[in-house]
């Protein structure tokens, strides 16, 4: 009898461990299914865009070395529960507050730069969007692309490193920017930079 009891106890413990592992795996998978996605609105602020009839589809905006970078795009939570997003480079990427009214999720104006109160962490409710600001200087940010030419050198970025916390589990990921964002090594008033602007078909 004691042997049977020991065997039953062992089976029960193993069964409980298997169930716990399965539940943990399911919870982890459910958490991983929630992500922060590119939102529906963006603006390049004071940057110079390529507005040719057939523009470079990967080109978002170009800034001079002495310009303040201040562009914005919304990021969205498509999960059925809140997720918390933390910028891993808060001197470059910062979040606006969640609007009281969902109709105001897209109300922003980058012309004056980020509004007061941007933060490195935001909790996004299900189905909502918040503004993610890209500001300068880029400092520790690793470039996604570099392009040189007669008009100087450009440094480009197209992703924002973030930490997403969903259902109590955190993981690091990237938010893709709308397009490639460039900063030149030339100042705004330089003849070379002005020549570069004329090649962008700005209108």
GROMACS .gro file of C-alpha atoms in nm:
model
  203
    1UNK     CA    1   0.000   0.000   0.000
    2UNK     CA    2   0.276   0.242   0.087
    3UNK     CA    3   0.447   0.176  -0.247
    4UNK     CA    4   0.124   0.251  -0.433
    5UNK     CA    5   0.077   0.569  -0.232
    6UNK     CA    6   0.432   0.680  -0.315
    7UNK     CA    7   0.374   0.608  -0.684
    8UNK     CA    8   0.044   0.795  -0.684
    9UNK     CA    9   0.205   1.086  -0.504
   10UNK     CA   10   0.491   1.094  -0.756
   11UNK     CA   11   0.248   1.082  -1.048
   12UNK     CA   12   0.045   1.364  -0.893
   13UNK     CA   13   0.356   1.580  -0.845
   14UNK     CA   14   0.477   1.515  -1.200
   15UNK     CA   15   0.129   1.583  -1.337
   16UNK     CA   16   0.105   1.909  -1.146
   17UNK     CA   17   0.449   2.012  -1.272
   18UNK     CA   18   0.350   1.936  -1.632
   19UNK     CA   19   0.028   2.134  -1.596
   20UNK     CA   20   0.216   2.425  -1.438
   21UNK     CA   21   0.473   2.423  -1.719
   22UNK     CA   22   0.198   2.415  -1.980
   23UNK     CA   23   0.013   2.699  -1.810
   24UNK     CA   24   0.333   2.905  -1.787
   25UNK     CA   25   0.412   2.837  -2.152
   26UNK     CA   26   0.061   2.940  -2.253
   27UNK     CA   27   0.084   3.256  -2.044
   28UNK     CA   28   0.422   3.339  -2.196
   29UNK     CA   29   0.289   3.280  -2.547
   30UNK     CA   30  -0.015   3.496  -2.479
   31UNK     CA   31   0.207   3.773  -2.347
   32UNK     CA   32   0.437   3.749  -2.651
   33UNK     CA   33   0.138   3.784  -2.883
   34UNK     CA   34   0.086   4.142  -2.762
   35UNK     CA   35   0.311   4.396  -2.928
   36UNK     CA   36   0.330   4.768  -2.995
   37UNK     CA   37   0.263   4.839  -3.361
   38UNK     CA   38   0.315   5.132  -3.594
   39UNK     CA   39   0.017   5.364  -3.556
   40UNK     CA   40  -0.194   5.535  -3.818
   41UNK     CA   41  -0.056   5.891  -3.801
   42UNK     CA   42   0.286   6.052  -3.837
   43UNK     CA   43   0.440   6.392  -3.910
   44UNK     CA   44   0.792   6.492  -4.005
   45UNK     CA   45   0.782   6.831  -3.833
   46UNK     CA   46   1.042   7.075  -3.963
   47UNK     CA   47   1.233   6.810  -4.156
   48UNK     CA   48   1.274   6.822  -4.533
   49UNK     CA   49   1.074   6.557  -4.718
   50UNK     CA   50   1.109   6.417  -5.067
   51UNK     CA   51   0.789   6.522  -5.241
   52UNK     CA   52   0.874   6.426  -5.597
   53UNK     CA   53   0.609   6.266  -5.816
   54UNK     CA   54   0.788   5.937  -5.755
   55UNK     CA   55   0.955   5.989  -5.414
   56UNK     CA   56   1.189   5.751  -5.239
   57UNK     CA   57   0.940   5.536  -5.047
   58UNK     CA   58   1.194   5.467  -4.774
   59UNK     CA   59   1.265   5.836  -4.711
   60UNK     CA   60   1.084   6.010  -4.424
   61UNK     CA   61   1.267   6.340  -4.361
   62UNK     CA   62   1.610   6.499  -4.360
   63UNK     CA   63   1.738   6.734  -4.087
   64UNK     CA   64   2.050   6.950  -4.081
   65UNK     CA   65   2.312   6.890  -3.814
   66UNK     CA   66   2.215   7.209  -3.627
   67UNK     CA   67   1.837   7.157  -3.650
   68UNK     CA   68   1.630   7.023  -3.361
   69UNK     CA   69   1.487   6.687  -3.460
   70UNK     CA   70   1.125   6.667  -3.351
   71UNK     CA   71   0.906   6.424  -3.544
   72UNK     CA   72   0.617   6.215  -3.420
   73UNK     CA   73   0.428   5.900  -3.506
   74UNK     CA   74   0.162   5.711  -3.316
   75UNK     CA   75   0.211   5.360  -3.184
   76UNK     CA   76  -0.080   5.125  -3.127
   77UNK     CA   77  -0.180   4.846  -2.889
   78UNK     CA   78  -0.383   4.582  -3.073
   79UNK     CA   79  -0.401   4.345  -2.774
   80UNK     CA   80  -0.715   4.293  -2.566
   81UNK     CA   81  -0.539   4.409  -2.250
   82UNK     CA   82  -0.314   4.706  -2.159
   83UNK     CA   83   0.056   4.694  -2.241
   84UNK     CA   84   0.332   4.907  -2.095
   85UNK     CA   85   0.598   5.040  -2.331
   86UNK     CA   86   0.930   5.181  -2.208
   87UNK     CA   87   1.181   5.360  -2.429
   88UNK     CA   88   1.529   5.212  -2.402
   89UNK     CA   89   1.670   5.544  -2.530
   90UNK     CA   90   1.457   5.806  -2.351
   91UNK     CA   91   1.679   6.092  -2.471
   92UNK     CA   92   1.570   6.010  -2.827
   93UNK     CA   93   1.229   5.840  -2.806
   94UNK     CA   94   0.958   5.963  -2.569
   95UNK     CA   95   0.583   5.911  -2.537
   96UNK     CA   96   0.293   6.149  -2.506
   97UNK     CA   97   0.011   6.090  -2.260
   98UNK     CA   98  -0.292   5.876  -2.339
   99UNK     CA   99  -0.571   6.112  -2.445
  100UNK     CA  100  -0.886   6.124  -2.233
  101UNK     CA  101  -1.095   6.090  -2.550
  102UNK     CA  102  -0.995   5.825  -2.808
  103UNK     CA  103  -1.083   6.074  -3.083
  104UNK     CA  104  -0.784   6.279  -2.965
  105UNK     CA  105  -0.533   5.995  -3.007
  106UNK     CA  106  -0.413   6.162  -3.328
  107UNK     CA  107  -0.414   6.524  -3.209
  108UNK     CA  108  -0.057   6.647  -3.219
  109UNK     CA  109   0.145   6.924  -3.379
  110UNK     CA  110   0.521   6.870  -3.409
  111UNK     CA  111   0.594   7.224  -3.525
  112UNK     CA  112   0.669   7.340  -3.169
  113UNK     CA  113   0.841   7.019  -3.060
  114UNK     CA  114   0.723   6.767  -2.801
  115UNK     CA  115   0.459   6.888  -2.555
  116UNK     CA  116   0.541   6.916  -2.183
  117UNK     CA  117   0.506   6.595  -1.990
  118UNK     CA  118   0.640   6.338  -2.236
  119UNK     CA  119   0.767   6.028  -2.057
  120UNK     CA  120   0.989   5.729  -2.120
  121UNK     CA  121   0.711   5.487  -2.016
  122UNK     CA  122   0.345   5.475  -2.111
  123UNK     CA  123   0.065   5.225  -2.055
  124UNK     CA  124  -0.144   5.194  -2.370
  125UNK     CA  125  -0.503   5.070  -2.326
  126UNK     CA  126  -0.640   4.807  -2.566
  127UNK     CA  127  -0.707   4.939  -2.913
  128UNK     CA  128  -0.557   5.283  -2.842
  129UNK     CA  129  -0.271   5.485  -2.990
  130UNK     CA  130  -0.025   5.728  -2.832
  131UNK     CA  131   0.227   5.967  -2.983
  132UNK     CA  132   0.591   5.858  -2.986
  133UNK     CA  133   0.826   6.152  -3.031
  134UNK     CA  134   1.168   6.121  -3.195
  135UNK     CA  135   1.394   6.401  -3.073
  136UNK     CA  136   1.762   6.489  -3.087
  137UNK     CA  137   2.044   6.461  -3.023
  138UNK     CA  138   2.076   6.098  -3.129
  139UNK     CA  139   2.379   6.037  -2.911
  140UNK     CA  140   2.396   5.667  -2.818
  141UNK     CA  141   2.158   5.555  -3.093
  142UNK     CA  142   2.314   5.305  -3.331
  143UNK     CA  143   2.258   5.411  -3.692
  144UNK     CA  144   2.057   5.188  -3.924
  145UNK     CA  145   2.216   5.341  -4.233
  146UNK     CA  146   2.487   5.582  -4.342
  147UNK     CA  147   2.501   5.751  -4.679
  148UNK     CA  148   2.783   5.965  -4.811
  149UNK     CA  149   2.811   6.183  -5.120
  150UNK     CA  150   2.928   6.517  -5.256
  151UNK     CA  151   2.686   6.696  -5.026
  152UNK     CA  152   2.814   6.534  -4.707
  153UNK     CA  153   2.722   6.237  -4.488
  154UNK     CA  154   2.376   6.135  -4.362
  155UNK     CA  155   2.298   5.913  -4.065
  156UNK     CA  156   1.965   5.732  -4.077
  157UNK     CA  157   1.744   5.553  -3.825
  158UNK     CA  158   1.429   5.347  -3.882
  159UNK     CA  159   1.361   5.174  -3.551
  160UNK     CA  160   1.308   5.260  -3.185
  161UNK     CA  161   1.431   5.013  -2.919
  162UNK     CA  162   1.168   4.960  -2.648
  163UNK     CA  163   1.071   4.725  -2.365
  164UNK     CA  164   0.715   4.590  -2.379
  165UNK     CA  165   0.549   4.455  -2.062
  166UNK     CA  166   0.243   4.243  -2.124
  167UNK     CA  167   0.060   4.033  -1.862
  168UNK     CA  168   0.350   4.085  -1.622
  169UNK     CA  169   0.617   3.962  -1.865
  170UNK     CA  170   0.870   4.206  -2.016
  171UNK     CA  171   1.069   4.168  -2.335
  172UNK     CA  172   1.276   4.395  -2.557
  173UNK     CA  173   1.175   4.467  -2.915
  174UNK     CA  174   1.187   4.738  -3.182
  175UNK     CA  175   0.919   4.973  -3.310
  176UNK     CA  176   0.969   5.039  -3.679
  177UNK     CA  177   0.950   5.404  -3.774
  178UNK     CA  178   0.725   5.511  -4.060
  179UNK     CA  179   1.028   5.547  -4.289
  180UNK     CA  180   1.400   5.622  -4.271
  181UNK     CA  181   1.475   5.942  -4.077
  182UNK     CA  182   1.800   6.115  -4.175
  183UNK     CA  183   2.030   6.371  -4.010
  184UNK     CA  184   2.303   6.534  -4.216
  185UNK     CA  185   2.647   6.628  -4.089
  186UNK     CA  186   2.604   6.969  -4.257
  187UNK     CA  187   2.456   7.282  -4.100
  188UNK     CA  188   2.130   7.429  -4.226
  189UNK     CA  189   2.293   7.744  -4.362
  190UNK     CA  190   2.566   7.571  -4.557
  191UNK     CA  191   2.558   7.583  -4.937
  192UNK     CA  192   2.610   7.207  -4.955
  193UNK     CA  193   2.304   7.136  -4.742
  194UNK     CA  194   2.091   7.378  -4.941
  195UNK     CA  195   2.202   7.200  -5.259
  196UNK     CA  196   2.102   6.871  -5.100
  197UNK     CA  197   1.756   7.009  -5.019
  198UNK     CA  198   1.698   7.109  -5.380
  199UNK     CA  199   1.752   6.746  -5.481
  200UNK     CA  200   1.458   6.638  -5.260
  201UNK     CA  201   1.188   6.808  -5.467
  202UNK     CA  202   1.049   6.992  -5.164
  203UNK     CA  203   0.719   7.169  -5.234
   0.00000   0.00000   0.00000
